[in-house]
Coordinates of C-alpha atoms in Angstrom, one line a residue:
Chain A
M1 CA -0.3 -0.1 -0.2
N2 CA 1.6 2.7 1.2
D3 CA 4.7 4.2 3.5
S4 CA 2.5 4.4 6.1
M5 CA 1.0 1.3 6.2
S6 CA 4.5 -0.6 7.1
I7 CA 5.5 -2.6 9.9
P8 CA 8.3 -0.3 11.6
H9 CA 5.7 2.9 10.8
L10 CA 3.2 1.2 12.5
I11 CA 5.4 0.6 16.1
M12 CA 6.4 4.2 15.5
S13 CA 3.0 5.5 15.7
A14 CA 1.7 3.4 18.1
S15 CA 0.5 4.8 21.9
T16 CA 2.9 4.3 25.0
V17 CA 1.3 1.4 26.2
V18 CA 1.0 -0.6 22.8
Q19 CA 5.2 0.2 22.6
L20 CA 5.1 -0.4 26.0
V21 CA 3.7 -3.7 25.3
M22 CA 5.2 -4.6 22.6
L23 CA 8.6 -4.0 24.3
L24 CA 7.8 -6.5 26.7
L25 CA 6.6 -8.8 24.0
T26 CA 9.8 -8.5 22.1
V27 CA 12.2 -9.0 25.0
G28 CA 10.5 -12.1 26.3
S29 CA 11.0 -13.6 22.0
I30 CA 14.5 -12.6 22.8
V31 CA 14.6 -14.4 26.1
S32 CA 12.4 -17.7 25.5
W33 CA 14.6 -18.2 22.2
I34 CA 18.0 -17.3 24.4
V35 CA 16.8 -20.7 26.5
I36 CA 15.1 -22.8 24.2
F37 CA 18.7 -22.4 22.4
Q38 CA 20.9 -22.8 25.4
R39 CA 18.5 -26.0 26.7
T40 CA 18.8 -27.0 23.1
F41 CA 22.7 -27.2 23.6
V42 CA 22.4 -28.4 26.9
M43 CA 20.0 -30.9 26.2
R44 CA 22.1 -32.2 23.2
R45 CA 25.1 -33.1 25.6
A46 CA 23.4 -34.9 28.6
K47 CA 22.4 -37.3 25.7
R48 CA 25.5 -37.5 24.1
T49 CA 27.1 -38.0 27.9
H50 CA 24.6 -40.4 28.9
L51 CA 25.1 -42.7 26.1
A52 CA 29.1 -42.8 26.5
F53 CA 28.4 -43.2 29.8
E54 CA 26.4 -46.0 29.3
E55 CA 28.4 -47.6 26.8
R56 CA 31.2 -47.3 29.1
F57 CA 29.4 -48.5 32.0
W58 CA 28.4 -51.6 30.6
S59 CA 32.2 -52.3 29.1
G60 CA 32.9 -54.9 32.3
V61 CA 35.2 -51.8 32.9
D62 CA 35.8 -52.6 37.4
L63 CA 33.2 -50.7 39.2
N64 CA 36.1 -48.4 41.9
E65 CA 38.3 -47.7 38.4
L66 CA 35.2 -45.8 36.7
Y67 CA 35.1 -44.0 40.0
R68 CA 38.8 -43.5 40.3
E69 CA 38.4 -42.1 36.4
T70 CA 37.3 -38.8 37.6
P71 CA 38.5 -36.5 40.5
S72 CA 35.6 -36.5 43.0
E73 CA 36.2 -32.7 43.1
Q74 CA 34.9 -32.1 39.5
E75 CA 31.3 -31.4 39.0
T76 CA 29.5 -34.6 36.9
H77 CA 26.4 -34.4 34.8
G78 CA 23.6 -36.7 35.0
A79 CA 23.1 -41.0 34.8
E80 CA 27.4 -40.8 36.0
H81 CA 26.8 -38.0 38.4
V82 CA 23.7 -40.5 39.6
F83 CA 26.4 -43.9 39.7
R84 CA 29.3 -41.7 41.2
A85 CA 27.0 -40.2 44.4
G86 CA 25.1 -43.9 45.0
F87 CA 29.6 -45.1 44.8
R88 CA 30.5 -42.9 47.2
E89 CA 27.9 -43.8 49.5
F90 CA 28.2 -47.8 49.0
N91 CA 32.3 -46.7 49.5
R92 CA 31.1 -44.8 52.5
L93 CA 28.6 -47.2 54.4
L94 CA 30.5 -50.5 53.2
P95 CA 32.8 -49.9 56.5
K96 CA 30.6 -48.8 58.8
T97 CA 27.5 -51.0 58.7
R98 CA 27.8 -54.8 58.1
S99 CA 23.6 -54.9 57.5
P100 CA 23.5 -55.0 53.1
Q101 CA 19.7 -53.8 53.4
A102 CA 21.4 -50.4 55.1
I103 CA 23.9 -50.1 52.9
L104 CA 21.0 -50.8 50.0
D105 CA 18.7 -47.6 51.3
G106 CA 21.3 -45.8 52.7
V107 CA 22.6 -46.2 47.8
Q108 CA 19.0 -45.4 47.0
R109 CA 18.9 -42.4 49.1
S110 CA 21.4 -41.2 48.1
M111 CA 20.7 -42.1 43.9
R112 CA 17.6 -40.3 44.5
V113 CA 19.2 -37.1 45.3
A114 CA 21.3 -36.6 42.8
W115 CA 18.8 -38.0 40.5
S116 CA 16.6 -35.0 41.9
R117 CA 20.2 -32.5 41.1
E118 CA 19.1 -33.8 37.2
E119 CA 16.3 -33.0 36.8
E120 CA 15.6 -29.5 38.5
R121 CA 19.0 -28.8 36.1
L122 CA 17.3 -30.4 33.2
N123 CA 13.9 -28.6 33.5
L124 CA 15.7 -24.9 34.2
H125 CA 14.4 -22.4 32.7
L126 CA 11.9 -24.7 31.3
V127 CA 9.1 -22.7 33.6
F128 CA 10.0 -20.0 31.6
L129 CA 9.3 -21.5 28.7
A130 CA 6.2 -22.6 29.2
T131 CA 4.8 -18.9 31.0
V132 CA 6.1 -17.0 27.9
A133 CA 4.2 -19.5 25.6
S134 CA 0.9 -19.1 27.7
A135 CA 1.4 -15.5 29.1
S136 CA 2.5 -13.1 25.8
P137 CA -1.0 -13.9 23.9
Y138 CA -2.6 -12.1 26.8
I139 CA -0.2 -9.3 26.5
G140 CA -0.2 -8.7 22.9
L141 CA -4.0 -8.9 23.3
F142 CA -4.4 -6.2 25.9
G143 CA -1.4 -4.5 23.5
T144 CA -4.5 -4.7 20.6
V145 CA -7.7 -4.2 23.0
W146 CA -5.9 -0.9 25.1
G147 CA -4.8 0.3 21.1
I148 CA -8.2 -0.5 19.7
M149 CA -9.9 2.0 22.6
G150 CA -7.5 4.2 21.3
S151 CA -8.3 3.9 17.8
F152 CA -12.6 4.3 19.3
Q153 CA -11.5 7.4 20.8
S154 CA -9.8 8.7 18.3
L155 CA -12.3 8.1 15.9
S156 CA -15.2 9.3 18.0
M157 CA -13.9 13.2 17.0
A158 CA -14.2 12.2 13.6
Q159 CA -17.0 13.1 11.4
Q160 CA -17.3 10.5 9.1
A161 CA -16.2 6.9 9.7
T162 CA -14.8 5.2 6.7
L163 CA -12.2 2.2 6.5
A164 CA -9.5 4.2 5.2
T165 CA -9.7 6.2 8.9
V166 CA -9.8 3.0 11.2
A167 CA -7.4 0.7 9.2
P168 CA -4.3 2.3 10.4
W169 CA -4.5 1.9 14.2
I170 CA -6.3 -0.9 14.1
A171 CA -3.4 -2.3 12.1
E172 CA -1.2 -0.9 14.6
A173 CA -3.3 -2.8 17.5
L174 CA -2.8 -6.1 15.2
I175 CA 0.9 -5.7 15.3
A176 CA 0.8 -6.5 19.4
T177 CA -0.9 -9.4 19.4
A178 CA 0.7 -10.5 16.3
M179 CA 3.9 -9.9 18.2
G180 CA 2.6 -12.0 21.0
L181 CA 1.8 -14.8 18.4
F182 CA 5.6 -14.5 17.6
A183 CA 6.8 -14.7 20.9
A184 CA 4.6 -17.5 21.9
I185 CA 4.5 -20.0 19.1
P186 CA 8.0 -20.6 19.1
A187 CA 8.2 -21.0 22.9
V188 CA 4.7 -23.6 23.2
I189 CA 6.2 -25.9 20.1
F190 CA 10.0 -25.8 22.0
Y191 CA 8.6 -26.6 25.9
N192 CA 6.7 -29.4 24.8
R193 CA 10.0 -30.3 22.9
L194 CA 12.2 -29.6 25.4
S195 CA 11.0 -30.8 28.5
S196 CA 9.7 -34.2 26.6
E197 CA 13.4 -35.0 26.3
S198 CA 14.2 -34.1 29.6
S199 CA 11.7 -36.2 31.1
K200 CA 13.3 -38.8 28.9
L201 CA 16.5 -38.1 29.8
L202 CA 15.3 -38.8 33.5
G203 CA 13.5 -42.0 32.9
K204 CA 17.2 -43.2 31.9
Y205 CA 19.1 -41.7 34.7
E206 CA 15.8 -43.9 36.4
D207 CA 16.6 -46.3 34.8
F208 CA 20.1 -46.7 35.1
A209 CA 19.6 -45.6 38.8
E210 CA 18.0 -49.0 39.2
E211 CA 20.6 -50.8 37.2
F212 CA 23.2 -50.2 39.1
H213 CA 21.3 -50.7 42.9
S214 CA 20.7 -54.1 41.6
I215 CA 24.0 -54.4 40.5
L216 CA 25.3 -53.3 43.7
H217 CA 22.7 -55.3 45.5
R218 CA 23.5 -58.9 44.1
N219 CA 27.7 -57.4 45.3
L220 CA 26.0 -57.1 49.0
Q221 CA 24.1 -60.5 48.7
G222 CA 27.2 -62.3 47.6
R223 CA 29.3 -61.0 50.7
G224 CA 26.9 -60.4 53.3
D225 CA 26.4 -64.7 52.6
S226 CA 29.9 -65.2 52.4
D227 CA 30.2 -62.5 56.3
A228 CA 27.2 -64.2 57.3
G229 CA 29.6 -68.0 56.7
Chain B
M1 CA 34.1 -39.6 31.2
A2 CA 36.0 -36.6 32.0
R3 CA 34.6 -33.1 30.8
H4 CA 35.7 -30.3 31.3
D5 CA 33.2 -28.0 29.5
S6 CA 30.2 -29.7 30.2
R7 CA 28.3 -26.1 31.7
V8 CA 26.7 -25.3 28.6
G9 CA 26.7 -21.0 28.9
Y10 CA 24.4 -18.7 27.5
G11 CA 26.9 -15.9 25.7
L12 CA 26.4 -18.2 22.5
P13 CA 22.5 -18.7 23.3
T14 CA 22.5 -14.9 23.9
L15 CA 24.0 -14.5 20.4
L16 CA 22.1 -17.2 18.5
A17 CA 19.1 -15.4 19.6
V18 CA 20.0 -12.0 19.1
G19 CA 20.3 -12.6 15.9
L20 CA 17.6 -14.4 15.0
H21 CA 15.3 -11.7 16.2
V22 CA 17.9 -9.5 14.0
L23 CA 16.9 -11.2 11.0
V24 CA 13.4 -11.4 11.2
V25 CA 12.6 -7.4 11.6
V26 CA 15.2 -6.9 9.0
M27 CA 12.9 -9.5 6.9
S28 CA 10.0 -7.7 8.0
V29 CA 11.4 -4.2 6.9
I30 CA 12.4 -5.7 3.5
T31 CA 9.8 -8.0 2.2
L32 CA 6.8 -7.1 4.4
P33 CA 6.5 -3.6 2.1
S34 CA 6.1 -5.7 -0.7
R35 CA 3.8 -7.8 0.5
E36 CA 2.1 -5.4 2.6
P37 CA -0.7 -4.8 0.2
E38 CA -1.9 -8.3 -0.3
A39 CA -1.5 -8.1 3.2
T40 CA -4.1 -5.4 4.2
S41 CA -6.3 -4.7 1.8
S42 CA -9.9 -4.9 3.6
S43 CA -11.2 -3.4 0.1
V44 CA -13.0 -6.5 -0.6
V45 CA -14.8 -4.0 -3.7
Q46 CA -12.1 -2.5 -6.0
A47 CA -14.5 -0.4 -8.0
T48 CA -12.6 1.8 -10.1
L49 CA -13.7 4.5 -12.2
V50 CA -12.2 4.0 -15.9
S51 CA -14.4 6.6 -17.7
T52 CA -12.9 8.9 -20.1
E53 CA -14.7 11.3 -18.1
T54 CA -13.6 10.3 -14.7
T55 CA -11.8 12.7 -12.8
T56 CA -8.1 10.7 -12.6
D57 CA -7.9 12.6 -16.1
Q58 CA -9.4 16.1 -14.6
A59 CA -6.3 17.1 -13.5
L60 CA -4.9 15.8 -17.4
R61 CA -8.2 17.9 -19.2
A62 CA -7.5 21.0 -16.9
E63 CA -4.2 21.1 -17.7
E64 CA -4.7 20.4 -21.2
A65 CA -7.9 23.2 -21.3
R66 CA -5.5 25.3 -19.9
A67 CA -2.5 24.6 -22.2
R68 CA -5.7 24.9 -24.6
A69 CA -6.7 27.8 -23.5
A70 CA -3.4 29.8 -23.2
Q71 CA -2.5 28.3 -26.8
R72 CA -5.5 29.7 -27.4
Q73 CA -4.8 33.1 -26.1
A74 CA -2.1 32.9 -28.1
D75 CA -4.0 32.4 -31.1
E76 CA -5.9 35.0 -30.2
E77 CA -2.5 37.4 -29.3
A78 CA -1.0 36.3 -32.5
A79 CA -4.7 36.8 -34.7
A80 CA -4.7 39.7 -33.2
A81 CA -0.8 40.7 -33.9
E82 CA -2.2 39.4 -38.0
A83 CA -5.6 41.7 -37.3
E84 CA -2.7 43.7 -36.8
A85 CA 0.1 43.8 -39.2
A86 CA -2.6 43.4 -41.5
A87 CA -4.2 46.6 -41.1
E88 CA -1.0 48.0 -40.2
A89 CA -0.3 46.1 -43.7
E90 CA -3.6 47.3 -45.4
R91 CA -2.9 51.1 -43.5
Q92 CA 0.4 50.4 -45.8
Q93 CA -0.8 49.5 -48.5
A94 CA -3.4 52.1 -48.8
E95 CA -1.3 54.2 -48.5
E96 CA 0.8 52.6 -50.5
E97 CA -1.9 53.1 -52.4
A98 CA -2.8 56.4 -52.5
A99 CA 0.9 57.4 -52.2
Q100 CA 1.3 55.3 -55.5
R101 CA -2.6 57.0 -56.7
Q102 CA -0.3 60.4 -55.7
A103 CA 2.3 59.7 -57.4
E104 CA 0.6 58.8 -60.9
Q105 CA -2.4 61.7 -60.3
Q106 CA 1.7 63.7 -59.9
A107 CA 3.2 61.8 -62.6
E108 CA 0.1 62.0 -64.2
R109 CA 0.3 66.1 -63.4
E110 CA 4.0 66.3 -64.5
A111 CA 3.1 64.6 -67.1
Q112 CA -0.1 67.0 -68.0
Q113 CA 2.1 69.8 -67.0
Q114 CA 5.5 68.3 -69.2
A115 CA 2.4 67.8 -71.6
R116 CA 1.5 71.6 -71.3
E117 CA 5.1 72.9 -70.9
Q118 CA 5.5 70.9 -74.3
Q119 CA 2.1 72.4 -76.1
R120 CA 3.4 75.6 -74.3
L121 CA 6.9 74.8 -75.6
E122 CA 5.7 74.0 -79.0
A123 CA 3.4 76.5 -79.0
E124 CA 6.4 79.2 -78.4
A125 CA 8.4 77.3 -81.1
E126 CA 5.7 76.5 -83.7
A127 CA 5.3 80.9 -82.6
Q128 CA 8.9 81.0 -82.9
R129 CA 9.1 79.5 -85.7
R130 CA 6.3 81.2 -87.4
A131 CA 8.2 84.6 -86.1
E132 CA 11.2 83.2 -87.7
E133 CA 9.0 82.4 -91.1
A134 CA 8.0 86.2 -90.6
E135 CA 11.6 87.7 -89.9
Q136 CA 13.0 85.2 -92.9
Q137 CA 10.2 86.9 -94.7
A138 CA 10.8 90.3 -94.1
R139 CA 14.7 88.9 -94.4
L140 CA 13.2 87.8 -97.5
R141 CA 11.6 91.2 -98.6
E142 CA 14.2 92.5 -97.5
E143 CA 16.5 91.3 -99.5
Q144 CA 13.5 92.1 -102.2
E145 CA 13.7 94.9 -100.6
A146 CA 17.4 95.5 -101.4
A147 CA 17.9 93.5 -104.3
V148 CA 14.8 95.7 -105.9
E149 CA 17.3 98.8 -104.4
A150 CA 20.1 97.4 -105.4
E151 CA 19.0 96.8 -109.0
R152 CA 17.5 100.6 -108.7
Q153 CA 20.7 101.4 -107.9
R154 CA 22.4 99.2 -110.2
L155 CA 20.5 100.7 -113.2
E156 CA 21.2 104.2 -111.4
Q157 CA 24.7 103.9 -111.8
Q158 CA 23.6 102.3 -115.3
R159 CA 21.9 105.3 -116.2
R160 CA 24.4 107.9 -114.8
E161 CA 27.4 105.8 -116.7
A162 CA 25.0 106.2 -119.2
E163 CA 24.7 110.2 -118.7
Q164 CA 28.1 109.9 -118.1
Q165 CA 28.4 108.8 -121.8
R166 CA 25.7 110.8 -122.7
E167 CA 27.1 113.8 -122.0
A168 CA 30.7 112.7 -122.8
E169 CA 29.0 111.5 -126.4
A170 CA 27.2 115.0 -126.2
A171 CA 30.3 117.4 -124.8
E172 CA 32.1 115.1 -127.9
R173 CA 29.1 115.7 -130.1
Q174 CA 29.1 119.2 -128.2
R175 CA 32.1 119.6 -129.2
Q176 CA 31.4 118.3 -132.7
A177 CA 28.5 119.5 -133.4
E178 CA 27.1 122.5 -131.7
E179 CA 24.0 122.5 -133.9
A180 CA 23.5 118.6 -133.2
R181 CA 24.1 119.0 -129.7
R182 CA 20.8 121.4 -129.6
Q183 CA 18.8 118.4 -131.6
A184 CA 20.7 116.0 -129.5
E185 CA 19.7 118.2 -126.1
Q186 CA 15.6 118.1 -127.0
E187 CA 16.5 115.0 -128.5
A188 CA 17.9 113.8 -125.3
E189 CA 15.4 115.5 -122.9
A190 CA 13.1 114.1 -124.8
E191 CA 14.7 111.3 -123.8
R192 CA 15.2 112.1 -120.4
Q193 CA 11.4 112.8 -120.1
R194 CA 11.2 109.5 -121.1
Q195 CA 13.3 108.2 -118.9
A196 CA 11.9 109.3 -115.9
E197 CA 8.9 108.7 -117.4
R198 CA 9.7 105.2 -117.5
E199 CA 11.6 106.0 -114.3
A200 CA 8.7 107.1 -112.2
E201 CA 6.9 104.1 -114.0
A202 CA 9.2 101.6 -112.2
E203 CA 9.2 103.7 -109.2
R204 CA 5.1 103.9 -109.4
Q205 CA 5.6 100.1 -110.0
R206 CA 7.7 99.6 -107.5
Q207 CA 6.5 101.2 -104.4
A208 CA 3.1 99.8 -105.5
E209 CA 5.1 96.0 -105.3
R210 CA 6.2 97.4 -102.0
E211 CA 2.7 98.0 -100.3
A212 CA 1.6 94.9 -102.2
E213 CA 4.7 93.3 -99.9
A214 CA 3.7 95.3 -97.4
E215 CA 0.1 94.2 -97.2
R216 CA 0.8 91.5 -97.5
Q217 CA 3.6 91.1 -94.5
R218 CA 0.6 93.1 -92.8
Q219 CA -2.0 90.4 -93.2
A220 CA 0.4 87.6 -92.5
E221 CA 1.2 89.2 -89.2
R222 CA -2.0 89.9 -88.7
E223 CA -2.6 86.1 -89.0
A224 CA 0.4 84.7 -87.1
E225 CA -1.1 87.4 -84.7
A226 CA -5.1 85.2 -85.0
E227 CA -3.3 81.9 -85.0
R228 CA -1.4 83.0 -81.9
Q229 CA -3.9 84.0 -80.0
R230 CA -6.1 81.3 -81.4
Q231 CA -3.4 79.5 -80.1
E232 CA -2.9 81.0 -76.7
E233 CA -7.3 80.3 -76.6
E234 CA -6.9 77.2 -76.7
A235 CA -4.1 76.7 -74.3
R236 CA -6.2 79.0 -71.9
R237 CA -9.0 76.4 -72.7
Q238 CA -6.7 73.3 -72.7
A239 CA -5.7 74.9 -69.1
E240 CA -8.8 75.5 -68.1
Q241 CA -9.8 71.7 -68.9
E242 CA -6.3 70.9 -67.2
A243 CA -7.4 72.9 -64.3
E244 CA -10.5 71.3 -63.5
R245 CA -9.4 68.2 -64.0
Q246 CA -6.7 69.0 -61.4
R247 CA -9.4 69.7 -59.6
Q248 CA -12.1 66.7 -59.7
E249 CA -8.4 64.3 -59.3
E250 CA -8.0 66.5 -55.5
E251 CA -11.7 66.2 -54.9
A252 CA -11.1 62.3 -55.6
R253 CA -7.9 62.0 -54.0
R254 CA -9.4 63.8 -50.8
Q255 CA -12.0 61.1 -51.3
A256 CA -9.5 58.4 -51.0
E257 CA -8.0 59.8 -48.6
Q258 CA -10.7 60.2 -46.6
E259 CA -12.1 56.7 -47.7
A260 CA -9.0 55.2 -45.8
E261 CA -9.0 57.1 -43.2
R262 CA -12.6 55.5 -42.4
Q263 CA -10.9 52.5 -43.0
R264 CA -8.0 52.6 -41.1
Q265 CA -10.5 53.8 -38.2
E266 CA -13.0 51.1 -39.2
A267 CA -9.3 48.4 -38.5
A268 CA -8.6 50.3 -35.5
R269 CA -11.8 49.8 -33.9
A270 CA -12.4 46.3 -35.2
A271 CA -8.9 45.8 -33.5
A272 CA -9.7 47.8 -30.2
E273 CA -13.3 45.0 -30.5
A274 CA -10.8 41.6 -30.8
A275 CA -8.3 42.9 -27.8
S276 CA -11.5 43.4 -26.1
D277 CA -12.6 40.0 -27.0
I278 CA -9.6 38.2 -26.2
D279 CA -9.8 39.8 -22.7
S280 CA -13.9 38.7 -22.2
L281 CA -12.0 34.9 -23.7
I282 CA -9.2 34.9 -21.0
A283 CA -11.9 35.6 -18.4
G284 CA -14.0 33.2 -19.3
E285 CA -10.8 31.3 -19.2
Q286 CA -9.8 32.0 -16.2
E287 CA -13.7 31.3 -15.2
S288 CA -13.6 27.9 -16.8
I289 CA -10.5 26.5 -14.8
A290 CA -11.8 27.4 -11.5
N291 CA -14.8 26.0 -12.7
A292 CA -13.4 22.7 -13.8
R293 CA -11.2 22.7 -10.6
Q294 CA -14.5 23.3 -8.5
A295 CA -16.2 20.6 -10.6
E296 CA -12.8 18.1 -10.1
Q297 CA -13.3 18.0 -6.5
A298 CA -17.1 17.4 -6.5
A299 CA -17.0 14.6 -8.9
N300 CA -13.7 12.9 -6.7
S301 CA -16.5 12.8 -4.1
F302 CA -19.1 12.0 -6.6
Q303 CA -16.2 9.5 -7.2
N304 CA -16.3 7.9 -3.8
L305 CA -19.6 7.8 -3.7
V306 CA -20.9 6.2 -6.6
R307 CA -17.5 3.6 -5.4
N308 CA -18.3 3.5 -1.9
A309 CA -22.4 3.4 -3.0
V310 CA -22.0 0.3 -5.5
E311 CA -19.3 -1.6 -3.5
Q312 CA -21.7 -1.9 -0.9
A313 CA -24.8 -3.6 -2.4
W314 CA -22.5 -5.8 -4.8
I315 CA -22.6 -9.6 -4.0
I316 CA -20.0 -11.4 -5.0
P317 CA -20.8 -14.8 -6.7
A318 CA -20.3 -17.2 -4.1
G319 CA -17.5 -19.5 -6.4
S320 CA -16.7 -17.5 -9.5
A321 CA -12.1 -17.3 -10.0
S322 CA -10.9 -15.1 -9.1
G323 CA -8.6 -13.2 -11.1
L324 CA -12.1 -12.0 -12.9
E325 CA -12.3 -8.9 -14.2
A326 CA -15.9 -6.6 -15.4
T327 CA -16.1 -2.8 -16.6
L328 CA -19.4 -1.7 -17.3
R329 CA -20.8 1.8 -19.0
L330 CA -23.2 3.9 -16.5
D331 CA -25.8 5.9 -18.8
L332 CA -27.0 8.4 -16.3
L333 CA -30.2 11.0 -16.0
P334 CA -28.6 14.7 -14.6
T335 CA -30.7 13.7 -11.5
G336 CA -28.4 10.4 -10.7
E337 CA -31.4 7.9 -12.0
L338 CA -29.5 5.0 -13.8
I339 CA -31.2 5.2 -17.4
G340 CA -28.9 1.5 -18.6
A341 CA -26.2 0.1 -17.4
T342 CA -24.0 -2.3 -19.7
I343 CA -21.4 -4.3 -20.0
V344 CA -17.9 -2.8 -21.6
S345 CA -15.6 -6.2 -21.3
S346 CA -17.1 -9.3 -20.0
S347 CA -15.2 -10.9 -17.3
G348 CA -16.2 -13.8 -19.1
D349 CA -18.2 -15.5 -16.1
G350 CA -22.3 -14.9 -16.4
A351 CA -22.9 -14.7 -13.3
F352 CA -20.5 -12.4 -12.1
D353 CA -21.4 -10.3 -14.9
R354 CA -25.6 -10.1 -13.4
S355 CA -23.8 -9.9 -10.1
V356 CA -22.5 -6.7 -11.1
I357 CA -25.2 -5.0 -13.2
Q358 CA -27.2 -5.6 -10.0
A359 CA -25.0 -3.9 -7.9
V360 CA -25.4 -0.8 -10.2
E361 CA -28.7 -0.9 -10.2
R362 CA -29.4 -1.7 -6.4
A363 CA -26.8 1.0 -5.6
S364 CA -29.0 3.3 -7.9
P365 CA -30.5 6.2 -8.1
F366 CA -27.1 8.9 -7.2
R367 CA -28.6 11.8 -5.6
E368 CA -25.7 12.8 -5.0
M369 CA -25.3 13.4 -8.7
R370 CA -27.6 16.7 -8.6
Q371 CA -25.3 18.7 -6.4
L372 CA -22.4 18.4 -8.7
P373 CA -21.3 21.7 -10.6
P374 CA -23.6 21.1 -14.4
A375 CA -19.7 20.4 -15.8
A376 CA -18.9 17.7 -13.8
Q377 CA -22.6 16.9 -14.3
S378 CA -21.6 16.5 -18.3
Q379 CA -19.2 14.1 -17.3
F380 CA -21.2 11.4 -14.8
R381 CA -24.2 11.4 -17.7
Q382 CA -21.7 8.5 -18.8
F383 CA -19.0 6.9 -16.7
N384 CA -17.2 3.2 -16.8
L385 CA -17.0 1.0 -13.6
R386 CA -14.6 -1.4 -13.5
F387 CA -15.4 -4.1 -11.6
R388 CA -12.4 -6.5 -10.0
P389 CA -12.8 -8.2 -6.6
G390 CA -9.9 -8.2 -3.6
D391 CA -8.4 -10.6 -2.5
V392 CA -10.6 -10.9 0.7
R393 CA -13.7 -12.7 -0.4

């Protein structure tokens, strides 16, 4: 049409409230995209790390050797973190008590804590994505409604209401909704994708914890028999 | 497995996110404006006036009218200038003619004068010739007289010689004979008497001749005088006739001059009238330009009204293709009533064409036509409407 209907011109000529709404939505969109990228990288790395650790774990390596490979002060993630927490607890409890049940309980407890930390780490900022996804359409709609209110207020001053006099106002107001949707749609999509990936990973960690628990249980069974015998 | 870079930072994601948004903004700024018309086209009907009489052309037409007016004005000025020039030329021509006439008259006059002069000269020459003739005659006469005189003298001399001879003879004879002398004297006396008689006779004759000659000369002189008088009379008559003719010519010239003067005045009056005509034309042109501008504005509003009315009344048939376009010619009464609507260029879809005609029939009458100035009214008596449904269906 003409220059007055181009999107930058409409944004610049909007009212202050609508402009603030637009600014908020722009910031939300940018932050949500930061979260999306960061989480995507974190998930991809966690998945890769988990696959590498499982391969290493099931390669028949000695557990003590595996435990000693990484220094204790270095932070580990995922299944490795769960393994290290459980094995450290197992090694600490083993000299103190003779009851296998007490050792297994302690190991399971410490592994649950580690798993919970992993869950927190993986789901970090995903709530923000969910918030942006659910709130930004409403924020955009608020901007639109405010803009249309302003347009009708100024329309009451005009003598003759034609489509040409209303159109710029409505277009300007609708830009807020468009921006809200622009922020919300990727947030919704990536929230669903990232949360499903994180829950999948957490399920894998849980499975690993159970398997490691059964291994320790098997080892304690033999020792308990030998100790008993 | 050792991972020293296990923690994922926020620097790269921030960079990526900002880059993405900048990309989106740049794309919207660069490509969206071109796509904007389709995106924000809220008009369901795009009815446009495409008549040659529409207001879209009126600016041009006004311009053209102005140009035409200017041209006409220039033409008129040129025509006026031409007329002036023509009048000038005519005047000049008239002057030239008058001058020519004058010159002719003058030439004629001169010629006449010359003729008169010539005649006078001729007359003078004649007179001179006559005088010369007369003089010649007189000279002849004198010569004759002289001859006669000479003759006489000769005769006298002869007589004297003869006398001397006779005297000598007489003296001889006296001396020889005195007797004879007396006789001879008597004889000589007789002879002398006879001779004297003869001489007197001759003298008489000569005198008579002289008198006759004088008489003849006098007569000739009289005749010459009469001739001269007659000629003078003739010349005077001719001069009078000449004067008369000159007077007539003078009269004619004066009339011609008066005629030329009248013509010049008429030309001047005509030029003045033409100039006033041009002034009134210019004023009328300005007025018509102002009217055209007013009519243009009114026609614009009328065009919008017609378009809006037709747009609202148009029900596009469902299922018609999107690229259809039909042009309709409307014939309106000055009151705005629809006389007829005919398809000028069909869309090829009968239902679409019918819907277009129905829309115009439903939208009529266009009562606003009555408020238009007459100039715009005549333009909107017949005009075309193009129907083209927009992208919004």
